[in-house]
Amino acid sequence: MPVRPSILQRKIVAQSRLFKVEEMHLEFANGVQRHYERLVSQGLGAVMVVALTDQGEVVLIQEYAGGMHDYVLALPKGLVEAGEDLLVAANRELMEETGYGARQLEPLTQLSLAPNYMGHKMQVVLARDLYPCKLEGDEPEPLEVKLHPLDQLGELLGRDDFHEGRSIAALYIAQERLKQDDSWQGQGNWQELS
Amino acid sequence: MPVRPSILQRKIVAQSRLFKVEEMHLEFANGVQRHYERLVSQGLGAVMVVALTDQGEVVLIQEYAGGMHDYVLALPKGLVEAGEDLLVAANRELMEETGYGARQLEPLTQLSLAPNYMGHKMQVVLARDLYPCKLEGDEPEPLEVKLHPLDQLGELLGRDDFHEGRSIAALYIAQERLKQDDSWQGQGNWQELS
């Protein structure tokens, strides 16, 4: 790996309730100096949940997205609270936003948002063996829950309101993960037959 | 689609050289009022390039990512300039960052970053029929170019320095796009044989 630039100076140059912008004065290994800006990560991390019904459908929510001032389809997600286990946080967000709980939860992958400008990484959790369980969340209005077959991703990608990079990556990775299960099961069956 | 909340008031609450934060005072259709913050998109849009060699390898760059203060593997990307066609911008960024130009370019998909907090969307372009062509960019140090077989995505995802949601989504979508080509070609061959 290359040698990271030296940070000659860093300071907060803008701040609001949710966002904090840091400027870094950098010197690269070749002597070139630059000023970079980045958003400073706050909070304890975030989780995104790929929850699958027994029929192989993924649980999506339709919610208002302030950045676009429009409604979008999204995977349930939210912030991890103080002292909260990652999988517990995933299950809580799932219950609050979709009305499902999961008996089986496993970490699937970690996805970054925009490494050039943010340190933020989101933990993606695969949730299965669902049951009805509604927790009260802090949403301004009830979220609409939609189910979509995971093996028909192309149709989902063709929609105007489903476009977030991390959600799309998470669903493809979940598909790959399930193929592993299938191939293990396939292998198991084959061994039983031989 | 649900009725979007009314924007009762909006104002800029923080600003730096690169980032501008807007606060919106919203009233949802059910009467609930909330204050949301979002980053205001600046510039003319951005492009990300999935460039494929004739051997089916995707062209990646290793670059310093300020948000993580570390080097990451990434797809070539950059901002569209004033008056610049999208595909021209994609080819220019490809030339600047990787030393390849492409004779064949096509829009692949649009990916959003974080719709709850940003309006930002990135145009992903598929680039093929590559040739050597180096343009000077504005990078502080030369970028290292890496090639990785597109059909071995799992290996790439297993790396510690490849984790950006949009890049991963773009590569899976490119794979799907190429399968379409293959199935057309397959169909063509079949028709010739019949």
XYZ file of C-alpha atoms in Angstrom:
388
model
C 0.000 0.000 0.000
C 1.225 3.567 -0.686
C 2.308 5.858 2.148
C -0.617 7.984 3.359
C -0.232 11.769 3.140
C 0.732 13.618 6.311
C -1.996 15.714 7.923
C -0.296 19.083 8.507
C -3.392 20.667 10.004
C -7.071 19.901 10.509
C -9.939 22.107 11.598
C -13.751 22.196 11.622
C -14.845 24.719 8.979
C -18.639 24.299 9.094
C -21.128 22.649 11.416
C -24.876 22.154 11.718
C -27.084 19.945 13.863
C -26.367 16.846 11.720
C -23.254 17.667 9.703
C -19.696 18.596 10.616
C -17.178 19.544 7.901
C -13.457 19.157 8.538
C -10.714 20.670 6.410
C -7.411 18.801 6.256
C -4.177 20.360 5.032
C -2.339 17.389 3.504
C 1.147 16.728 2.226
C 1.420 13.749 -0.112
C 4.497 11.496 -0.202
C 5.710 13.336 -3.347
C 5.639 16.686 -1.535
C 2.449 18.001 -3.159
C 0.222 19.873 -0.669
C -3.581 20.073 -0.893
C -6.567 21.121 1.210
C -9.282 18.453 1.416
C -12.716 18.711 2.993
C -14.622 15.803 4.488
C -17.719 15.144 6.570
C -16.871 13.889 10.045
C -18.772 10.735 11.037
C -20.899 11.142 14.113
C -22.774 8.543 16.092
C -22.074 4.888 16.740
C -22.559 3.505 13.254
C -25.507 2.442 11.186
C -27.197 -0.769 10.054
C -29.117 -1.700 6.902
C -31.284 -4.834 6.840
C -31.945 -7.285 4.000
C -34.948 -9.105 5.494
C -36.292 -12.087 3.573
C -39.675 -13.752 3.948
C -39.958 -17.547 3.732
C -41.188 -16.961 0.160
C -37.881 -15.292 -0.806
C -39.256 -11.755 -0.870
C -37.211 -8.828 0.412
C -38.926 -6.374 2.766
C -38.771 -2.782 1.490
C -40.163 0.470 2.845
C -41.515 3.448 0.996
C -40.370 6.559 2.840
C -39.945 10.282 2.349
C -36.330 11.085 1.454
C -35.505 14.696 2.346
C -32.447 14.875 0.068
C -34.644 14.284 -2.980
C -37.865 15.783 -1.537
C -39.642 12.685 -2.797
C -40.688 9.191 -1.750
C -38.248 6.348 -2.413
C -38.162 2.580 -1.939
C -35.440 1.602 0.501
C -34.151 -1.124 2.752
C -34.898 -0.603 6.461
C -31.952 1.106 8.144
C -31.012 3.262 11.073
C -28.478 4.237 13.690
C -27.018 1.930 16.313
C -27.800 3.184 19.826
C -25.395 3.422 22.765
C -24.531 -0.011 24.151
C -26.576 -1.769 21.484
C -25.345 -4.893 19.725
C -25.264 -4.616 15.931
C -27.702 -7.458 15.302
C -30.031 -6.181 18.027
C -29.993 -2.737 16.394
C -30.799 -4.338 13.029
C -33.742 -6.229 14.504
C -35.035 -3.128 16.315
C -34.928 -1.037 13.127
C -36.643 -3.858 11.246
C -39.423 -4.005 13.865
C -39.856 -0.210 13.936
C -39.890 0.326 10.198
C -41.555 -2.826 8.819
C -43.462 -4.581 11.602
C -41.356 -7.735 11.240
C -38.870 -9.224 13.645
C -36.294 -11.856 12.658
C -35.248 -15.014 14.497
C -32.139 -15.412 12.345
C -29.728 -12.495 11.831
C -26.203 -12.500 10.405
C -23.723 -9.808 9.352
C -23.558 -9.776 5.543
C -21.091 -7.038 4.559
C -19.919 -3.506 5.295
C -20.492 -0.787 2.701
C -18.961 2.664 2.552
C -20.849 5.664 1.214
C -18.316 7.997 -0.418
C -14.806 7.282 0.900
C -13.357 10.439 -0.696
C -15.599 12.641 1.453
C -16.793 10.524 4.396
C -15.494 7.861 6.763
C -19.015 6.451 7.096
C -19.531 2.684 6.802
C -22.857 0.874 7.053
C -23.149 -2.682 8.391
C -25.528 -4.766 6.281
C -27.392 -7.547 8.106
C -29.236 -10.474 6.533
C -32.447 -11.251 8.445
C -34.497 -14.433 8.003
C -37.168 -16.475 9.742
C -39.430 -13.421 10.132
C -42.443 -13.013 12.433
C -44.887 -10.119 12.921
C -43.648 -7.659 15.566
C -44.297 -3.922 15.474
C -42.201 -1.521 17.556
C -42.976 2.209 17.685
C -40.310 4.231 15.844
C -39.768 7.963 15.453
C -41.106 8.288 11.908
C -43.252 11.351 11.205
C -45.786 9.177 9.356
C -46.394 5.410 9.019
C -44.075 3.769 6.483
C -45.589 1.689 3.722
C -44.101 -1.809 3.573
C -43.594 -3.529 0.196
C -42.419 -7.050 -0.600
C -40.443 -7.864 -3.752
C -39.033 -11.231 -4.883
C -35.245 -11.126 -4.407
C -34.724 -13.169 -7.571
C -36.411 -10.428 -9.623
C -33.913 -7.654 -8.969
C -33.979 -6.414 -12.566
C -37.621 -5.368 -12.194
C -36.834 -3.504 -8.969
C -33.908 -1.696 -10.615
C -36.214 -0.613 -13.425
C -38.345 1.424 -10.978
C -37.882 5.200 -10.778
C -37.912 5.195 -6.973
C -35.265 2.540 -6.280
C -31.737 3.784 -7.001
C -29.603 3.892 -3.861
C -26.169 2.353 -4.507
C -25.786 0.669 -1.112
C -29.249 -0.942 -1.188
C -28.602 -2.331 -4.673
C -25.166 -3.642 -3.648
C -26.678 -5.202 -0.503
C -29.355 -7.068 -2.492
C -26.859 -8.483 -5.009
C -24.569 -9.582 -2.167
C -27.538 -11.200 -0.388
C -28.330 -13.112 -3.597
C -24.743 -14.404 -3.722
C -24.940 -15.375 -0.045
C -28.116 -17.377 -0.642
C -26.537 -19.179 -3.597
C -23.864 -20.430 -1.175
C -26.616 -21.847 1.052
C -28.257 -23.459 -1.968
C -25.007 -25.019 -3.124
C -24.371 -26.392 0.391
C -27.872 -27.788 0.480
C -27.405 -29.161 -3.030
C -24.171 -30.797 -1.949
C -25.906 -32.212 1.136
C -28.643 -33.780 -0.948
C -26.127 -35.220 -3.343
C -24.203 -36.789 -0.455
C -27.375 -38.303 0.926
C -28.122 -39.810 -2.464
C -24.670 -41.333 -2.987
C -47.401 7.644 -4.530
C -48.018 9.414 -1.202
C -48.407 13.203 -1.042
C -45.060 14.876 -0.367
C -44.769 17.017 2.763
C -45.097 20.781 2.355
C -41.904 22.788 2.781
C -42.900 25.553 5.223
C -39.437 27.103 5.264
C -35.920 26.379 4.028
C -32.619 28.030 4.847
C -28.873 27.405 4.571
C -27.574 26.626 8.058
C -23.917 25.788 7.321
C -21.567 26.176 4.377
C -17.953 25.434 3.468
C -15.991 25.426 0.224
C -17.475 22.021 -0.828
C -20.545 21.491 1.326
C -23.775 23.414 1.818
C -26.324 22.298 4.447
C -29.971 23.246 4.093
C -32.581 22.964 6.819
C -36.167 22.329 5.750
C -39.166 22.869 7.996
C -41.644 20.248 6.768
C -45.291 19.488 7.352
C -46.315 15.940 6.462
C -49.729 15.080 5.033
C -50.881 13.925 8.495
C -50.035 17.321 10.009
C -46.814 16.255 11.771
C -44.076 18.904 11.500
C -40.335 18.158 11.465
C -37.031 19.900 10.730
C -34.831 17.988 8.266
C -31.273 18.758 7.203
C -29.811 17.863 3.828
C -26.700 18.545 1.763
C -27.451 20.692 -1.274
C -26.067 19.257 -4.510
C -23.630 21.533 -6.267
C -22.093 21.205 -9.715
C -23.404 19.681 -12.911
C -23.465 16.042 -11.894
C -20.955 13.244 -11.728
C -19.990 10.150 -13.706
C -18.559 6.775 -12.690
C -17.022 4.474 -15.299
C -17.070 0.673 -15.554
C -14.328 0.221 -18.168
C -13.717 -3.301 -19.457
C -10.677 -4.609 -21.293
C -11.097 -7.071 -24.169
C -10.105 -9.755 -21.628
C -13.131 -8.927 -19.427
C -11.152 -7.131 -16.729
C -12.524 -4.020 -15.039
C -10.181 -1.025 -14.706
C -9.792 0.131 -11.087
C -7.719 2.852 -9.490
C -6.020 2.920 -6.137
C -6.414 6.415 -4.722
C -6.191 8.323 -1.466
C -9.665 8.757 0.044
C -9.742 11.724 2.407
C -12.916 10.601 4.210
C -11.147 7.451 5.422
C -7.597 8.895 5.433
C -6.524 5.749 3.608
C -6.031 4.314 0.134
C -8.995 2.552 -1.478
C -9.724 0.723 -4.717
C -12.355 2.538 -6.736
C -13.900 2.929 -10.144
C -12.747 6.018 -12.079
C -15.177 8.896 -11.509
C -15.430 12.652 -11.520
C -17.511 15.731 -12.118
C -19.118 16.698 -15.407
C -17.802 20.054 -16.658
C -19.863 22.938 -18.044
C -21.194 22.158 -21.527
C -19.752 18.639 -21.434
C -21.685 15.639 -22.730
C -22.061 12.843 -20.174
C -20.241 10.202 -22.233
C -17.485 12.690 -23.104
C -17.047 13.445 -19.397
C -16.852 9.714 -18.667
C -14.176 9.213 -21.324
C -12.176 12.239 -20.111
C -12.196 10.988 -16.507
C -11.189 7.528 -17.722
C -8.263 8.997 -19.680
C -7.143 11.229 -16.794
C -7.353 8.591 -14.078
C -6.417 5.351 -15.842
C -4.593 6.147 -19.109
C -7.270 4.376 -21.169
C -9.760 5.840 -23.604
C -12.842 3.968 -24.833
C -14.277 3.746 -28.346
C -17.593 2.375 -27.064
C -19.484 4.124 -24.248
C -23.060 3.656 -23.067
C -25.102 4.862 -20.074
C -25.604 1.925 -17.701
C -27.610 3.233 -14.734
C -28.040 6.109 -12.293
C -27.227 5.574 -8.631
C -28.110 7.779 -5.685
C -25.841 8.151 -2.671
C -28.041 8.720 0.375
C -31.497 9.965 -0.672
C -32.483 10.840 2.906
C -29.704 13.431 3.123
C -28.641 14.269 -0.443
C -30.192 14.778 -3.874
C -26.963 13.583 -5.493
C -27.158 11.019 -8.324
C -24.204 9.549 -10.194
C -24.452 8.453 -13.838
C -22.694 5.125 -14.385
C -21.209 4.569 -17.855
C -20.083 1.260 -19.360
C -16.886 1.718 -21.438
C -15.500 -0.891 -23.841
C -13.088 -1.214 -26.761
C -10.291 0.494 -24.799
C -7.070 1.994 -26.150
C -4.110 3.644 -24.403
C -4.630 7.400 -23.988
C -3.338 9.431 -21.045
C -4.759 12.871 -20.243
C -3.311 15.045 -17.467
C -5.709 15.284 -14.520
C -5.593 17.273 -11.286
C -4.561 14.425 -8.999
C -1.968 15.300 -6.345
C -0.044 12.104 -7.151
C -0.176 9.500 -9.956
C -2.960 6.954 -9.466
C -2.103 3.283 -9.550
C -4.220 1.360 -12.075
C -5.326 -2.216 -11.302
C -7.190 -4.714 -13.485
C -9.549 -7.309 -12.015
C -11.643 -9.934 -13.845
C -15.294 -8.819 -13.720
C -16.444 -12.421 -13.335
C -14.478 -12.712 -10.076
C -16.368 -10.098 -8.065
C -16.403 -12.205 -4.905
C -12.615 -11.956 -4.643
C -12.758 -8.175 -5.073
C -15.448 -7.865 -2.384
C -13.247 -9.842 -0.014
C -10.575 -7.108 -0.110
C -10.306 -4.627 2.772
C -9.936 -1.649 0.439
C -12.964 -2.194 -1.828
C -16.248 -1.391 -0.096
C -18.037 1.534 -1.756
C -21.739 0.735 -2.261
C -22.121 2.475 -5.621
C -19.034 0.833 -7.154
C -20.227 -2.609 -6.054
C -23.742 -1.954 -7.402
C -22.254 -0.679 -10.695
C -20.150 -3.840 -11.171
C -23.084 -6.194 -10.522
C -25.271 -4.194 -12.915
C -22.490 -4.302 -15.551
C -22.357 -8.091 -15.150
C -26.112 -8.294 -15.773
C -25.775 -6.023 -18.813
C -23.075 -8.249 -20.309
C -25.228 -11.345 -19.769
C -27.861 -9.681 -21.979
C -25.247 -9.280 -24.714
C -24.243 -12.919 -24.298
C -27.832 -14.122 -24.485
C -28.420 -12.071 -27.658
C -25.292 -13.505 -29.178
C -26.346 -16.956 -28.019
C -29.739 -16.459 -29.617
C -28.080 -15.246 -32.831
C -25.917 -18.329 -33.048
C -28.859 -20.559 -32.398
C -30.812 -18.916 -35.214
C -27.881 -19.344 -37.588
C -27.709 -23.016 -36.740
C -31.413 -23.669 -37.257
